[in-house]
Coordinates of C-alpha atoms in Angstrom, one line a residue:
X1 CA 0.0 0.0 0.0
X2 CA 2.0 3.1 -0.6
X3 CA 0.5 6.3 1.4
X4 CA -2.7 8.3 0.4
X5 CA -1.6 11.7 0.6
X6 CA -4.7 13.9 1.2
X7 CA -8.4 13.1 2.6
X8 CA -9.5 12.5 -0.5
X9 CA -7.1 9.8 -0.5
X10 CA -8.5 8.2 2.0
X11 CA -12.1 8.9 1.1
X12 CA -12.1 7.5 -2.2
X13 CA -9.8 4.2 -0.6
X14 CA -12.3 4.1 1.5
X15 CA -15.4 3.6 -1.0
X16 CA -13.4 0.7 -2.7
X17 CA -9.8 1.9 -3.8
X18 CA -5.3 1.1 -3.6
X19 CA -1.2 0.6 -2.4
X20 CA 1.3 1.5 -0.9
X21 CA 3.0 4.2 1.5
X22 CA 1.8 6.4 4.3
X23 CA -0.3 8.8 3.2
X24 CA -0.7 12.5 4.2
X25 CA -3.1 12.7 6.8
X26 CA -7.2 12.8 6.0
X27 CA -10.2 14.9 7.2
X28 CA -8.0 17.4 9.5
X29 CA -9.4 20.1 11.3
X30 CA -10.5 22.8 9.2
X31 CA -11.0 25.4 12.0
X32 CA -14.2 26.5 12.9
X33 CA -17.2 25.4 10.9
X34 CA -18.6 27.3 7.8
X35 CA -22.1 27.2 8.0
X36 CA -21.5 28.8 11.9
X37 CA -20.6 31.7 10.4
X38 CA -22.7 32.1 7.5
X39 CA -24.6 35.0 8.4
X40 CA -21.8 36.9 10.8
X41 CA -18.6 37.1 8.5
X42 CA -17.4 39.9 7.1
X43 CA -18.4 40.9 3.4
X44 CA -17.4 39.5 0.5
X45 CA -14.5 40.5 -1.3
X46 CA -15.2 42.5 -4.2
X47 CA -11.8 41.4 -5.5
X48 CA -11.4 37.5 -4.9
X49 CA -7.7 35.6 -4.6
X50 CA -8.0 32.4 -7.3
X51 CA -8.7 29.4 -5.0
X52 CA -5.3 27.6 -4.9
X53 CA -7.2 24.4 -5.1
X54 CA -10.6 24.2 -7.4
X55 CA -13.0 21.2 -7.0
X56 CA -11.7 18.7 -9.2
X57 CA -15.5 18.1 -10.8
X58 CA -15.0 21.3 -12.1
X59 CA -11.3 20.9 -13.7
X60 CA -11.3 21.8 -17.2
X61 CA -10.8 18.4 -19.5
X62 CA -7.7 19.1 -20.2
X63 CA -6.5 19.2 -16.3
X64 CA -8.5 15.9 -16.4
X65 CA -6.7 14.4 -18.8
X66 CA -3.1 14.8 -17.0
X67 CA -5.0 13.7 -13.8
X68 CA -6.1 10.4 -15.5
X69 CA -2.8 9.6 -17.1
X70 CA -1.0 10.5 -13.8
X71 CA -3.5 8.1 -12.0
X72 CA -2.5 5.3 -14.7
X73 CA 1.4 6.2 -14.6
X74 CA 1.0 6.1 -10.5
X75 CA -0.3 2.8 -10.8
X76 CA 2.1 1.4 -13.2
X77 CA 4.9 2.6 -11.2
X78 CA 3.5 1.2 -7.7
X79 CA 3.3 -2.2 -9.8
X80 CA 6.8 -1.8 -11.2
X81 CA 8.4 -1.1 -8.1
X82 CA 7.2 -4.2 -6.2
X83 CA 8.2 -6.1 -9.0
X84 CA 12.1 -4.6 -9.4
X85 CA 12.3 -4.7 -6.0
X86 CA 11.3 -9.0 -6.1
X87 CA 14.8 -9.2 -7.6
X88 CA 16.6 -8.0 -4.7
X89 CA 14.5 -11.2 -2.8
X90 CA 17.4 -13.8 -3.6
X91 CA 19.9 -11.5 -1.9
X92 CA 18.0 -9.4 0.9
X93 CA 14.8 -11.3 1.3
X94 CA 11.4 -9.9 1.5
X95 CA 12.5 -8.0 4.9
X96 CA 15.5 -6.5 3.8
X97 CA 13.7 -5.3 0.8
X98 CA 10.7 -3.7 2.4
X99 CA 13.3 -1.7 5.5
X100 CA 15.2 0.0 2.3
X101 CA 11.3 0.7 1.2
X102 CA 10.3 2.4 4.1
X103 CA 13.6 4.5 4.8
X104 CA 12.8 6.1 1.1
X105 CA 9.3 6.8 2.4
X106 CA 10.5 8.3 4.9
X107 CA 13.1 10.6 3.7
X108 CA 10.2 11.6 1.2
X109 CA 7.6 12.2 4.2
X110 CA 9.8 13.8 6.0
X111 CA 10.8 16.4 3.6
X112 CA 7.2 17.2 2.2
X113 CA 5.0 17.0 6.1
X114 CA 8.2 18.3 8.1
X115 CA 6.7 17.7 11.0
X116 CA 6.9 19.5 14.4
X117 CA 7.8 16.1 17.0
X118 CA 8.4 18.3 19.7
X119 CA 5.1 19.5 19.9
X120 CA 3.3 16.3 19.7
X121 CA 1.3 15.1 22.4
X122 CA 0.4 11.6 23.6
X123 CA -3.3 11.7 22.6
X124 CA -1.5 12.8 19.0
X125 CA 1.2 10.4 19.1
X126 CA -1.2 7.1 19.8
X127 CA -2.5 6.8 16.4
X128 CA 0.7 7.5 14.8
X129 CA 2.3 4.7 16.4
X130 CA -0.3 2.9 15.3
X131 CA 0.0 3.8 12.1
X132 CA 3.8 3.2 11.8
X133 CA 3.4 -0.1 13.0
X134 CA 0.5 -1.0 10.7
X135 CA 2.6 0.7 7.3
X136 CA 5.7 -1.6 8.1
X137 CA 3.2 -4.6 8.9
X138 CA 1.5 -4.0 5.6
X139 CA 4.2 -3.9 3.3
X140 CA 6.4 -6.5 5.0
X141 CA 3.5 -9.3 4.5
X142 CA 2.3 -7.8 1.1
X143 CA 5.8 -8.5 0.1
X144 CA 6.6 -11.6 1.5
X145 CA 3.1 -12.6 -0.3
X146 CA 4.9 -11.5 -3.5
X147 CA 7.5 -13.6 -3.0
X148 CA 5.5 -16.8 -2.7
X149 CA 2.3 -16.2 -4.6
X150 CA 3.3 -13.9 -7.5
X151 CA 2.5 -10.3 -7.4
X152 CA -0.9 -10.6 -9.2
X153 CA -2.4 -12.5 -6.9
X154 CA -0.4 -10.8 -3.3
X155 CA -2.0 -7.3 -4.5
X156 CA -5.3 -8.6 -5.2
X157 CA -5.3 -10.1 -1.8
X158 CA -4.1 -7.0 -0.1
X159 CA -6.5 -4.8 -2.3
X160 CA -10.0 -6.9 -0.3
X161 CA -9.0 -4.2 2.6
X162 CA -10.2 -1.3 1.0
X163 CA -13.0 -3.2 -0.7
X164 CA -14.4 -5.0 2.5
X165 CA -14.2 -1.4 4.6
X166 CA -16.5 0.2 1.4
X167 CA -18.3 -2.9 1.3
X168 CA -19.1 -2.9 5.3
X169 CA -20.1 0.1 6.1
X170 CA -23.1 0.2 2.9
X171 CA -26.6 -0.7 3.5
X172 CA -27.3 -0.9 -0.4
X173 CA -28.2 -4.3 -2.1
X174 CA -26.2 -3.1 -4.9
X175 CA -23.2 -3.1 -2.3
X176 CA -24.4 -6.5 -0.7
X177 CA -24.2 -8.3 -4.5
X178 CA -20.9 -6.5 -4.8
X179 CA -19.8 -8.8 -1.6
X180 CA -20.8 -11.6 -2.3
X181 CA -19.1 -11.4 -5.6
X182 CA -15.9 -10.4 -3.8
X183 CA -16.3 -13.3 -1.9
X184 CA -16.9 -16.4 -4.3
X185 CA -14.1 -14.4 -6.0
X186 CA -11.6 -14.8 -2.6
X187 CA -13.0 -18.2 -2.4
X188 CA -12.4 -18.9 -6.0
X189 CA -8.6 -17.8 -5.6
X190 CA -7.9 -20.1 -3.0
X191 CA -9.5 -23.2 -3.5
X192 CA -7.9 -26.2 -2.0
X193 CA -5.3 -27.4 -4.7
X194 CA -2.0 -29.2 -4.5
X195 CA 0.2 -26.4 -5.4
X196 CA -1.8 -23.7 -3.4
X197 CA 0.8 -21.4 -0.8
X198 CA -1.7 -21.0 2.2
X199 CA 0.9 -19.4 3.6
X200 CA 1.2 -16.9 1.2
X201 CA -2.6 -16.4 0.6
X202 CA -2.8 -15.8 4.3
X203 CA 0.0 -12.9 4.1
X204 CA -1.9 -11.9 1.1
X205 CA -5.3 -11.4 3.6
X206 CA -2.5 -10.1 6.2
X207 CA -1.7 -6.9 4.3
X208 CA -5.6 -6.5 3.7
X209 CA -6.1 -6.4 7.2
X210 CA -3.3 -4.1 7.3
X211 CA -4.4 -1.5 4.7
X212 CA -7.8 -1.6 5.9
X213 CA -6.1 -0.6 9.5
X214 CA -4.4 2.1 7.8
X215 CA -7.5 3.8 6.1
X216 CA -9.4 4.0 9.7
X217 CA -5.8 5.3 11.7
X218 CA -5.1 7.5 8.8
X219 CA -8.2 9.6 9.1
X220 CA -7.5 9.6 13.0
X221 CA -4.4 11.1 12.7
X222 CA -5.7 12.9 10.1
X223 CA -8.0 14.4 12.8
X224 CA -5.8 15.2 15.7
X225 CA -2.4 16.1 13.4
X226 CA -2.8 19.0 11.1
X227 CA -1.7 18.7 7.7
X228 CA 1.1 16.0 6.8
X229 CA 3.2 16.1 9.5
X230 CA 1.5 12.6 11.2
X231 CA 1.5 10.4 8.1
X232 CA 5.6 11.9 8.1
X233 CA 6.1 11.1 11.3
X234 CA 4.7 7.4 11.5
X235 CA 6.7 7.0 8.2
X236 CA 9.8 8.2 10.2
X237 CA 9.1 6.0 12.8
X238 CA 8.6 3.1 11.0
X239 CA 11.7 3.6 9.4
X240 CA 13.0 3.7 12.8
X241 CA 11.8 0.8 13.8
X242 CA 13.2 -1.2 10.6
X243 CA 16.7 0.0 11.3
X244 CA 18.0 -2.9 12.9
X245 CA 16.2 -5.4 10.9
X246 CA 17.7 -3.5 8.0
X247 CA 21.0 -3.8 9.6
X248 CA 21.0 -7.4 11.0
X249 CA 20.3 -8.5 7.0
X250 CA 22.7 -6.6 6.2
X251 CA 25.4 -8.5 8.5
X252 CA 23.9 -11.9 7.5
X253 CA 23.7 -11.3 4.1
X254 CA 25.7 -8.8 2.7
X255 CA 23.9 -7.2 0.1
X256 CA 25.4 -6.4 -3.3
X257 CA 24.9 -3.3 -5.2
X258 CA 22.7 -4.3 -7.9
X259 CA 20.6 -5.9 -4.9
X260 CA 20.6 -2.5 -3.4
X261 CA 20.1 -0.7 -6.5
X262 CA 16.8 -3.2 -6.8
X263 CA 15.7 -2.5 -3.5
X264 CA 16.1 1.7 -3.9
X265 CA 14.4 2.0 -7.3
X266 CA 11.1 0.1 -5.7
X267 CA 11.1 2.4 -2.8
X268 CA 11.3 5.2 -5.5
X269 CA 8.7 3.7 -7.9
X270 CA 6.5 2.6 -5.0
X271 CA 6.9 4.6 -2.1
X272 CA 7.9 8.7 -3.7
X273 CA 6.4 8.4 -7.3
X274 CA 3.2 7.4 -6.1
X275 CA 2.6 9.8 -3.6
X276 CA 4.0 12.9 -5.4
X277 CA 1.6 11.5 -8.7
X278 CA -1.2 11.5 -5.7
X279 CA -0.9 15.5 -5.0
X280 CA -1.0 16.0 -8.6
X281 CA -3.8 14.1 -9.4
X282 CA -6.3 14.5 -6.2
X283 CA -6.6 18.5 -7.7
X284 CA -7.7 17.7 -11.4
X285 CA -9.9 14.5 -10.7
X286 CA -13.0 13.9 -8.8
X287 CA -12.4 11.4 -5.8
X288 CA -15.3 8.7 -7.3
X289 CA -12.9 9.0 -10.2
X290 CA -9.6 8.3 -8.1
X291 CA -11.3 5.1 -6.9
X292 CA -12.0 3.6 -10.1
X293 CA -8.4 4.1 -11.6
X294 CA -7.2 3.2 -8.0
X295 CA -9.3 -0.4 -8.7
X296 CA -7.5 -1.1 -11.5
X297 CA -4.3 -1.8 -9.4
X298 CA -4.9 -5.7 -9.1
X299 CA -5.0 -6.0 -13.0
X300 CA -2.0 -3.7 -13.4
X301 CA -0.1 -6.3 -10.9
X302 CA -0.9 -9.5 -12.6
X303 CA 0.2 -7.5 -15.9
X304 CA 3.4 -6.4 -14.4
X305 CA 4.0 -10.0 -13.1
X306 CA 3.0 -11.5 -16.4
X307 CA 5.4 -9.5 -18.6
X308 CA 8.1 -8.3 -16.3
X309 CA 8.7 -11.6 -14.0
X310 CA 6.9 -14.2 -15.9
X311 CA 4.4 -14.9 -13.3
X312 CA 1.4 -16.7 -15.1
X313 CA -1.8 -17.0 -14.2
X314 CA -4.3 -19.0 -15.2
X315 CA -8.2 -18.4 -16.4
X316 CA -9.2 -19.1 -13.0
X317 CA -7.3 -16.9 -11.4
X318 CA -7.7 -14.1 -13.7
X319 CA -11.9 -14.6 -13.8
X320 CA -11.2 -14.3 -10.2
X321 CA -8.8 -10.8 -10.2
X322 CA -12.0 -9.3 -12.9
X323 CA -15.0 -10.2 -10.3
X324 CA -13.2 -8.3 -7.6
X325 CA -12.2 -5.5 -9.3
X326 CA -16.2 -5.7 -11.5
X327 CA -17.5 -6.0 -7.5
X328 CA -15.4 -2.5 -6.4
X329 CA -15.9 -0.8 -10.3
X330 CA -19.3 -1.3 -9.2
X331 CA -20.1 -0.6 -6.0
X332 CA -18.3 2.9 -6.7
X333 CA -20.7 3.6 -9.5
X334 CA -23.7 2.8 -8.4
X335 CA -23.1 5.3 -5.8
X336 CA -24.8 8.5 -5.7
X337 CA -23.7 12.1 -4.7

């Protein structure tokens, strides 16, 4: 899951949406409510500053345009990342892979949130922790899926978090179809079979746990921490907390520098690319659009896999990867307002 960097973010991942890195915090405090002071403000100003930040359902097309191909770029590179970074596996493992991820997250959190530690209090800092601990769970089991059940399948896996929190909190028949498709889908995927990787599968479900985690803790820090400096600060801390794992596989298996140059260029493509394509994009598009392109992410991982690792699936499996992404295309459509 690479981070979400605005509420929207986390709004539209959490009608049905995508991976990777922490994101920058959602739904902070505005300040004091709008429609409070509807009728005591001051008067209008005859002459207006440009808002900075325009709805996105009003973006001219051509502002649309760049958002969509940004959205599609973002994913590619989320998918191309995990998959580069896969051929550092044979020399730092899963673990070693995702502690090199996290400390580019981190450098990139810390330089766009920049946030204020000192003046962090406990009821702030709760939720962060949280959240640090949930981003390092997340992508340590979505990678470790990778490495045993291809990265098609892992991502699809990891991607029911988002779908089951959209799915859960809908009273709408459409969305109760959409879950049951979901589910003979999941079921579908990991039918008993000799070569079947439970293991895996269950990281897989791991890292869907996770990112659903992460959608509810982001909007809490989101909440009590005002702009990015939370999501920066639990990406700092997770980075922390991965420094001596990242150093112990470093003295048991000293890495080489291609293996390092693997492991870099997926935190770049996965972790920094993603989230500065997120800024960009979250102006010029509507967030019901976000989500769609975001569902697309399972079908760009199985494509990755296919052409850049060789990872095959077969009709099954891709059947399967369609019904979930159908189930989350259509529970985000049928959706009004």
């Amino acid at each position: 899951m690479r981070p979400a960097p605005a509420s929207r973010i986390a709004a539209a991942r959490s009608t049905g949406t995508a991976h990777r890195t922490p994101s920058t915090p959602a739904d902070s405090d505005p300040g004091p409510g709008l429609d409070t002071d509807l009728g005591a403000g001051p008067s209008p100003d005859p002459h207006p500053e440009p808002d900075p930040h325009p709805d996105p359902d009003q973006q001219p097309t051509g502002r649309r345009f760049a958002g969509v191909a940004t959205m599609i770029g973002s994913g590619l590179s989320n998918q191309t990342g995990a998959a580069i970074g896969s051929h550092a596996f044979p020399v730092l493992g899963p673990v070693g892979v995702v502690a090199v991820r996290q400390y580019v997250a981190a450098i990139v959190l810390l330089a766009v949130g920049r946030p204020r530690l000192r003046s962090f209090t406990w009821w702030q800092w709760r939720p962060v922790v949280g959240l640090a601990v949930v981003f390092g769970t997340m992508n340590l089991s979505l990678y470790t899926a990778i490495d045993r059940i291809g990265l098609g399948l892992a991502v699809t896996l990891e991607f029911l978090g988002p779908l089951c929190i959209a799915l859960a909190t809908s009273r709408r028949r459409a969305d109760a179809c959409c879950a049951l498709v979901a589910a003979a889908a999941v079921v579908t995927l990991m039918r008993p079979r000799p070569s079947a990787d439970y293991l895996g599968m269950s990281l897989g479900l791991l890292a869907a746990v996770c990112w659903a985690s992460y959608i509810l803790l982001n909007r809490t820090v989101g909440r009590r921490v005002p702009g990015a400096q939370g999501s920066a600060a639990a990406a700092g801390l997770s980075a922390l907390m991965f420094l001596p794992i990242g150093i112990a596989v470093a003295v048991h298996q000293p890495p080489t520098p291609s293996a390092v140059a693997y492991a870099v260029t997926a935190g770049v493509l996965s972790s920094a690319v993603p989230y500065l394509a997120d800024l960009f994009t979250l102006r010029r598009v509507p967030a019901q659009a976000f989500g769609l392109f975001m569902s697309i992410n399972p079908v760009l991982a199985a494509l990755v896999g296919w052409v850049g690792l060789g990872q095959n699936l077969g009709w099954t499996e891709w059947t399967s990867i369609g019904a979930i992404v159908a189930a989350n295309t259509l529970s985000i459509l049928t959706r009004r307002g």
